[in-house]
GROMACS .gro file of C-alpha atoms in nm:
model
  281
    1MET     CA    1  -2.347   0.384   1.388
    2GLU     CA    2  -2.236   0.248   1.050
    3ASN     CA    3  -2.123   0.473   0.769
    4ILE     CA    4  -1.990   0.411   0.417
    5LYS     CA    5  -1.806   0.624   0.161
    6PHE     CA    6  -1.701   0.520  -0.190
    7ALA     CA    7  -1.415   0.726  -0.337
    8THR     CA    8  -1.286   0.723  -0.697
    9PRO     CA    9  -1.065   0.958  -0.904
   10GLN     CA   10  -1.389   1.085  -1.062
   11GLY     CA   11  -1.544   1.180  -0.728
   12GLU     CA   12  -1.698   1.020  -0.422
   13ILE     CA   13  -2.033   0.924  -0.277
   14ARG     CA   14  -2.094   0.974   0.095
   15PHE     CA   15  -2.386   0.777   0.230
   16GLY     CA   16  -2.573   0.975   0.494
   17SER     CA   17  -2.838   1.245   0.481
   18GLN     CA   18  -2.890   1.231   0.102
   19TYR     CA   19  -2.820   0.864   0.037
   20MET     CA   20  -2.955   0.687   0.344
   21ILE     CA   21  -2.849   0.333   0.436
   22THR     CA   22  -3.098   0.085   0.579
   23LYS     CA   23  -2.887  -0.233   0.563
   24ILE     CA   24  -2.528  -0.347   0.497
   25GLU     CA   25  -2.470  -0.716   0.422
   26GLY     CA   26  -2.158  -0.920   0.347
   27LEU     CA   27  -1.905  -0.737   0.562
   28ASN     CA   28  -1.759  -1.059   0.700
   29GLU     CA   29  -1.873  -1.316   0.447
   30GLY     CA   30  -1.697  -1.483   0.155
   31GLY     CA   31  -1.585  -1.809   0.002
   32VAL     CA   32  -1.257  -2.001  -0.012
   33SER     CA   33  -1.130  -2.189  -0.317
   34TRP     CA   34  -0.911  -2.495  -0.263
   35GLN     CA   35  -0.682  -2.688  -0.493
   36GLU     CA   36  -0.807  -3.047  -0.500
   37TYR     CA   37  -0.587  -3.355  -0.542
   38THR     CA   38  -0.728  -3.703  -0.611
   39TYR     CA   39  -0.530  -4.023  -0.646
   40ILE     CA   40  -0.597  -4.359  -0.809
   41ASP     CA   41  -0.715  -4.629  -0.565
   42THR     CA   42  -0.741  -4.369  -0.286
   43ASP     CA   43  -1.066  -4.270  -0.121
   44GLY     CA   44  -1.160  -3.904  -0.095
   45ALA     CA   45  -0.927  -3.619  -0.184
   46GLU     CA   46  -0.662  -3.387  -0.046
   47TYR     CA   47  -0.696  -3.008  -0.038
   48ASP     CA   48  -0.427  -2.744  -0.036
   49ASN     CA   49  -0.361  -2.374  -0.111
   50GLY     CA   50  -0.687  -2.234   0.020
   51LEU     CA   51  -0.746  -1.882  -0.114
   52TYR     CA   52  -1.016  -1.632  -0.031
   53GLU     CA   53  -1.238  -1.541  -0.324
   54PRO     CA   54  -1.358  -1.184  -0.390
   55ARG     CA   55  -1.664  -1.114  -0.180
   56THR     CA   56  -1.973  -0.902  -0.235
   57LEU     CA   57  -2.094  -0.627  -0.005
   58THR     CA   58  -2.459  -0.527  -0.046
   59VAL     CA   59  -2.576  -0.178   0.050
   60THR     CA   60  -2.950  -0.120   0.068
   61GLY     CA   61  -3.095   0.225   0.118
   62TYR     CA   62  -3.293   0.510  -0.032
   63ILE     CA   63  -3.243   0.855  -0.179
   64ARG     CA   64  -3.405   1.138   0.012
   65ALA     CA   65  -3.475   1.473  -0.158
   66ASN     CA   66  -3.692   1.783  -0.124
   67ASP     CA   67  -3.880   1.731  -0.451
   68ARG     CA   68  -3.898   1.505  -0.760
   69ASN     CA   69  -3.647   1.708  -0.959
   70ALA     CA   70  -3.391   1.687  -0.679
   71LEU     CA   71  -3.466   1.316  -0.642
   72HIS     CA   72  -3.382   1.241  -1.006
   73SER     CA   73  -3.081   1.469  -0.990
   74SER     CA   74  -2.949   1.274  -0.691
   75ARG     CA   75  -3.010   0.946  -0.873
   76ALA     CA   76  -2.805   1.074  -1.168
   77GLY     CA   77  -2.528   1.184  -0.931
   78LEU     CA   78  -2.516   0.841  -0.769
   79THR     CA   79  -2.500   0.666  -1.108
   80ARG     CA   80  -2.228   0.901  -1.234
   81ILE     CA   81  -1.986   0.780  -0.966
   82ILE     CA   82  -2.117   0.426  -0.924
   83ASN     CA   83  -2.135   0.353  -1.296
   84GLY     CA   84  -2.030  -0.012  -1.299
   85LYS     CA   85  -1.681   0.063  -1.435
   86ASN     CA   86  -1.519   0.280  -1.169
   87LYS     CA   87  -1.271   0.109  -0.940
   88GLY     CA   88  -1.246   0.282  -0.607
   89ILE     CA   89  -1.189   0.261  -0.234
   90LEU     CA   90  -1.477   0.166  -0.009
   91HIS     CA   91  -1.447   0.317   0.339
   92TYR     CA   92  -1.643   0.164   0.626
   93LYS     CA   93  -1.683   0.318   0.971
   94THR     CA   94  -1.850   0.168   1.273
   95GLY     CA   95  -1.826   0.338   1.612
   96GLY     CA   96  -1.471   0.466   1.646
   97ARG     CA   97  -1.321   0.208   1.409
   98GLN     CA   98  -1.247   0.283   1.043
   99TYR     CA   99  -1.154   0.045   0.761
  100PHE     CA  100  -1.119   0.047   0.384
  101THR     CA  101  -1.083  -0.195   0.092
  102GLU     CA  102  -1.056  -0.191  -0.286
  103ALA     CA  103  -1.395  -0.230  -0.458
  104ILE     CA  104  -1.576  -0.233  -0.793
  105PRO     CA  105  -1.950  -0.158  -0.772
  106GLU     CA  106  -2.217  -0.274  -1.011
  107LEU     CA  107  -2.467  -0.022  -1.143
  108PRO     CA  108  -2.722   0.068  -0.873
  109GLU     CA  109  -3.065  -0.092  -0.885
  110PHE     CA  110  -3.342   0.160  -0.821
  111GLY     CA  111  -3.697   0.098  -0.705
  112SER     CA  112  -4.006   0.304  -0.777
  113PRO     CA  113  -4.008   0.650  -0.616
  114SER     CA  114  -4.257   0.722  -0.340
  115GLN     CA  115  -4.313   1.090  -0.272
  116ASN     CA  116  -3.959   1.224  -0.238
  117PHE     CA  117  -3.790   0.890  -0.165
  118MET     CA  118  -3.636   0.633  -0.401
  119PRO     CA  119  -3.500   0.295  -0.284
  120PHE     CA  120  -3.172   0.154  -0.418
  121VAL     CA  121  -2.949  -0.152  -0.387
  122ILE     CA  122  -2.576  -0.144  -0.470
  123TYR     CA  123  -2.346  -0.447  -0.495
  124PHE     CA  124  -1.976  -0.384  -0.428
  125LYS     CA  125  -1.725  -0.647  -0.538
  126LEU     CA  126  -1.443  -0.647  -0.279
  127TYR     CA  127  -1.184  -0.793  -0.512
  128LYS     CA  128  -0.890  -0.781  -0.266
  129PHE     CA  129  -1.111  -0.948  -0.001
  130TYR     CA  130  -0.933  -0.808   0.307
  131TRP     CA  131  -1.027  -0.502   0.507
  132LYS     CA  132  -0.745  -0.267   0.606
  133GLU     CA  133  -0.734  -0.052   0.917
  134GLU     CA  134  -0.768   0.310   0.805
  135SER     CA  135  -0.489   0.443   1.028
  136GLY     CA  136  -0.214   0.222   0.883
  137ASN     CA  137   0.134   0.180   1.031
  138THR     CA  138   0.448   0.385   0.964
  139ARG     CA  139   0.783   0.303   1.126
  140ASP     CA  140   1.137   0.436   1.094
  141ILE     CA  141   1.387   0.162   1.014
  142TRP     CA  142   1.709   0.348   0.937
  143LYS     CA  143   1.749   0.673   1.124
  144ARG     CA  144   1.984   0.899   1.317
  145GLU     CA  145   1.880   0.974   1.675
  146ASP     CA  146   2.014   1.287   1.843
  147LYS     CA  147   2.152   1.207   2.189
  148ILE     CA  148   2.271   1.557   2.283
  149LYS     CA  149   2.091   1.687   2.592
  150SER     CA  150   2.119   2.004   2.799
  151ASN     CA  151   2.292   1.806   3.076
  152PHE     CA  152   2.548   1.544   2.976
  153SER     CA  153   2.848   1.355   3.105
  154PHE     CA  154   3.139   1.165   2.951
  155PRO     CA  155   3.166   0.940   2.762
  156LEU     CA  156   2.954   1.156   2.531
  157VAL     CA  157   2.744   1.000   2.253
  158MET     CA  158   2.620   1.272   2.018
  159THR     CA  159   2.413   1.060   1.779
  160VAL     CA  160   2.315   0.695   1.743
  161ARG     CA  161   2.243   0.542   1.404
  162THR     CA  162   2.008   0.244   1.386
  163ASN     CA  163   1.926   0.035   1.081
  164GLU     CA  164   1.660  -0.202   1.213
  165SER     CA  165   1.315  -0.178   1.369
  166VAL     CA  166   1.042  -0.404   1.502
  167LEU     CA  167   0.728  -0.395   1.290
  168PHE     CA  168   0.422  -0.545   1.458
  169ASN     CA  169   0.162  -0.691   1.222
  170GLY     CA  170  -0.161  -0.691   1.423
  171GLY     CA  171  -0.373  -0.826   1.139
  172ASP     CA  172  -0.517  -1.170   1.071
  173VAL     CA  173  -0.278  -1.270   0.789
  174PRO     CA  174   0.073  -1.181   0.664
  175ALA     CA  175   0.081  -0.826   0.531
  176PRO     CA  176   0.273  -0.673   0.239
  177VAL     CA  177   0.494  -0.375   0.318
  178ILE     CA  178   0.617  -0.062   0.140
  179ILE     CA  179   0.972   0.044   0.224
  180LYS     CA  180   1.095   0.387   0.117
  181ILE     CA  181   1.469   0.457   0.127
  182TYR     CA  182   1.580   0.820   0.105
  183GLY     CA  183   1.934   0.904  -0.006
  184GLY     CA  184   2.116   1.179   0.181
  185LEU     CA  185   2.470   1.317   0.173
  186THR     CA  186   2.768   1.108   0.063
  187SER     CA  187   2.996   1.008   0.349
  188ALA     CA  188   3.372   1.046   0.309
  189VAL     CA  189   3.446   0.716   0.483
  190SER     CA  190   3.278   0.376   0.460
  191THR     CA  191   3.339   0.110   0.726
  192LEU     CA  192   3.132  -0.162   0.557
  193ASN     CA  193   3.275  -0.472   0.395
  194ILE     CA  194   3.138  -0.430   0.044
  195ASP     CA  195   3.095  -0.122  -0.166
  196THR     CA  196   2.759  -0.146  -0.339
  197GLY     CA  197   2.397  -0.238  -0.291
  198ILE     CA  198   2.107  -0.230  -0.049
  199THR     CA  199   1.968  -0.524   0.148
  200VAL     CA  200   1.630  -0.533   0.324
  201THR     CA  201   1.603  -0.831   0.559
  202ASN     CA  202   1.321  -0.972   0.768
  203LYS     CA  203   1.542  -1.112   1.043
  204THR     CA  204   1.244  -1.287   1.198
  205THR     CA  205   1.178  -1.508   0.894
  206GLY     CA  206   1.521  -1.494   0.725
  207GLU     CA  207   1.377  -1.361   0.399
  208TYR     CA  208   1.547  -1.072   0.226
  209LEU     CA  209   1.544  -0.847  -0.079
  210GLU     CA  210   1.879  -0.738  -0.218
  211LEU     CA  211   1.950  -0.468  -0.478
  212GLU     CA  212   2.275  -0.440  -0.670
  213TYR     CA  213   2.223  -0.066  -0.685
  214ASP     CA  214   2.367   0.235  -0.501
  215ILE     CA  215   2.131   0.504  -0.386
  216SER     CA  216   2.228   0.863  -0.474
  217GLU     CA  217   2.180   1.190  -0.293
  218ASN     CA  218   1.818   1.313  -0.302
  219GLU     CA  219   1.701   0.981  -0.452
  220VAL     CA  220   1.405   0.782  -0.319
  221ILE     CA  221   1.377   0.407  -0.374
  222THR     CA  222   1.031   0.259  -0.315
  223ILE     CA  223   0.997  -0.117  -0.260
  224ASP     CA  224   0.638  -0.245  -0.272
  225THR     CA  225   0.614  -0.614  -0.179
  226ASP     CA  226   0.244  -0.626  -0.272
  227LYS     CA  227   0.291  -0.503  -0.630
  228ALA     CA  228   0.636  -0.669  -0.662
  229ALA     CA  229   0.782  -0.334  -0.764
  230VAL     CA  230   1.109  -0.148  -0.706
  231VAL     CA  231   1.109   0.211  -0.831
  232SER     CA  232   1.373   0.484  -0.818
  233SER     CA  233   1.269   0.849  -0.824
  234LEU     CA  234   1.567   0.914  -1.056
  235ASN     CA  235   1.584   0.603  -1.275
  236GLY     CA  236   1.231   0.460  -1.272
  237ASN     CA  237   1.184   0.084  -1.263
  238ILE     CA  238   1.494  -0.086  -1.118
  239LEU     CA  239   1.340  -0.428  -1.066
  240HIS     CA  240   1.621  -0.575  -1.277
  241LYS     CA  241   1.867  -0.474  -1.004
  242MET     CA  242   1.725  -0.737  -0.766
  243THR     CA  243   1.934  -1.047  -0.708
  244GLU     CA  244   1.787  -1.387  -0.798
  245GLN     CA  245   1.771  -1.500  -0.435
  246SER     CA  246   1.557  -1.202  -0.332
  247THR     CA  247   1.190  -1.233  -0.235
  248PHE     CA  248   0.908  -0.981  -0.199
  249PHE     CA  249   0.839  -1.093   0.156
  250LYS     CA  250   0.539  -1.014   0.373
  251LEU     CA  251   0.526  -0.934   0.742
  252GLN     CA  252   0.423  -1.236   0.944
  253CYS     CA  253   0.157  -1.193   1.212
  254GLY     CA  254   0.314  -1.051   1.525
  255GLU     CA  255   0.665  -0.906   1.551
  256ASN     CA  256   0.901  -0.872   1.254
  257ILE     CA  257   1.256  -0.740   1.291
  258ILE     CA  258   1.330  -0.552   0.968
  259GLU     CA  259   1.686  -0.445   0.886
  260VAL     CA  260   1.796  -0.218   0.601
  261THR     CA  261   2.166  -0.232   0.513
  262ASN     CA  262   2.312   0.030   0.281
  263HIS     CA  263   2.651  -0.082   0.150
  264SER     CA  264   2.738   0.243  -0.027
  265ASN     CA  265   2.886   0.565   0.111
  266THR     CA  266   2.559   0.756   0.076
  267GLN     CA  267   2.375   0.823   0.400
  268ALA     CA  268   2.014   0.711   0.395
  269VAL     CA  269   1.699   0.684   0.599
  270ALA     CA  270   1.434   0.416   0.554
  271ILE     CA  271   1.065   0.414   0.643
  272ALA     CA  272   0.823   0.118   0.638
  273GLU     CA  273   0.450   0.151   0.572
  274PHE     CA  274   0.193  -0.127   0.602
  275TYR     CA  275  -0.169  -0.201   0.690
  276ASN     CA  276  -0.308  -0.470   0.915
  277LEU     CA  277  -0.519  -0.699   0.694
  278LEU     CA  278  -0.843  -0.822   0.852
  279VAL     CA  279  -1.066  -1.108   0.743
  280GLY     CA  280  -1.365  -0.950   0.918
  281VAL     CA  281  -1.458  -0.623   1.086
   0.00000   0.00000   0.00000
């Protein structure tokens, strides 16, 4: 069974018993724009840089109410949220699978009421094109793992500290990633070669993002490779601390070995968050 919900900061519309759906079109459709190159004295053309265009999802259904007053009240409630200007998140569920995407709806088109029913059509512009799996992915990158057990033998390893993790992108295309680095206590001794900065490396592709910035205790640094943003909870935008060679990389399809190196004396943990991006659902 298919189900849709549209959520905005102003409220949400759940399609179901009150707003019934009869048809959903455009879930897996869309166009691609190509950059065209033509040359003198050369037949045809060359095409490069194909990009998906925003696609349109059409929801057809009807309002069901107990009487005419409730019918018009429900129509007003639908138009209040889907007013043609509200950006929001469109959630789509089919069977046990759940997805979402960013959307801007046009104003609903209403048909003539019949008894206590009123038909409608709503067009959602899916301006980011891709569907994302609702569950998402969260992985520890930099962490301390307690190795103490009730039964142990020598040599004894109390804790192991790791600073890399394998992130598996199960989507159809490379996916942006959010990396959050949390500053902890300051260590008395540093065994690293240099004294400052943080480096996040995709060891699978060789791309990296480097900050000439030391994290402090109780500070959180958020790196968003989709929005090309680096934000400190203490100092705000620190994008200017990136080195020129840095890139806001994406996770390639399949396995990605991500390493976070903290060159300062402050202990830290790092967590990666990302969604699998799907062309169709």
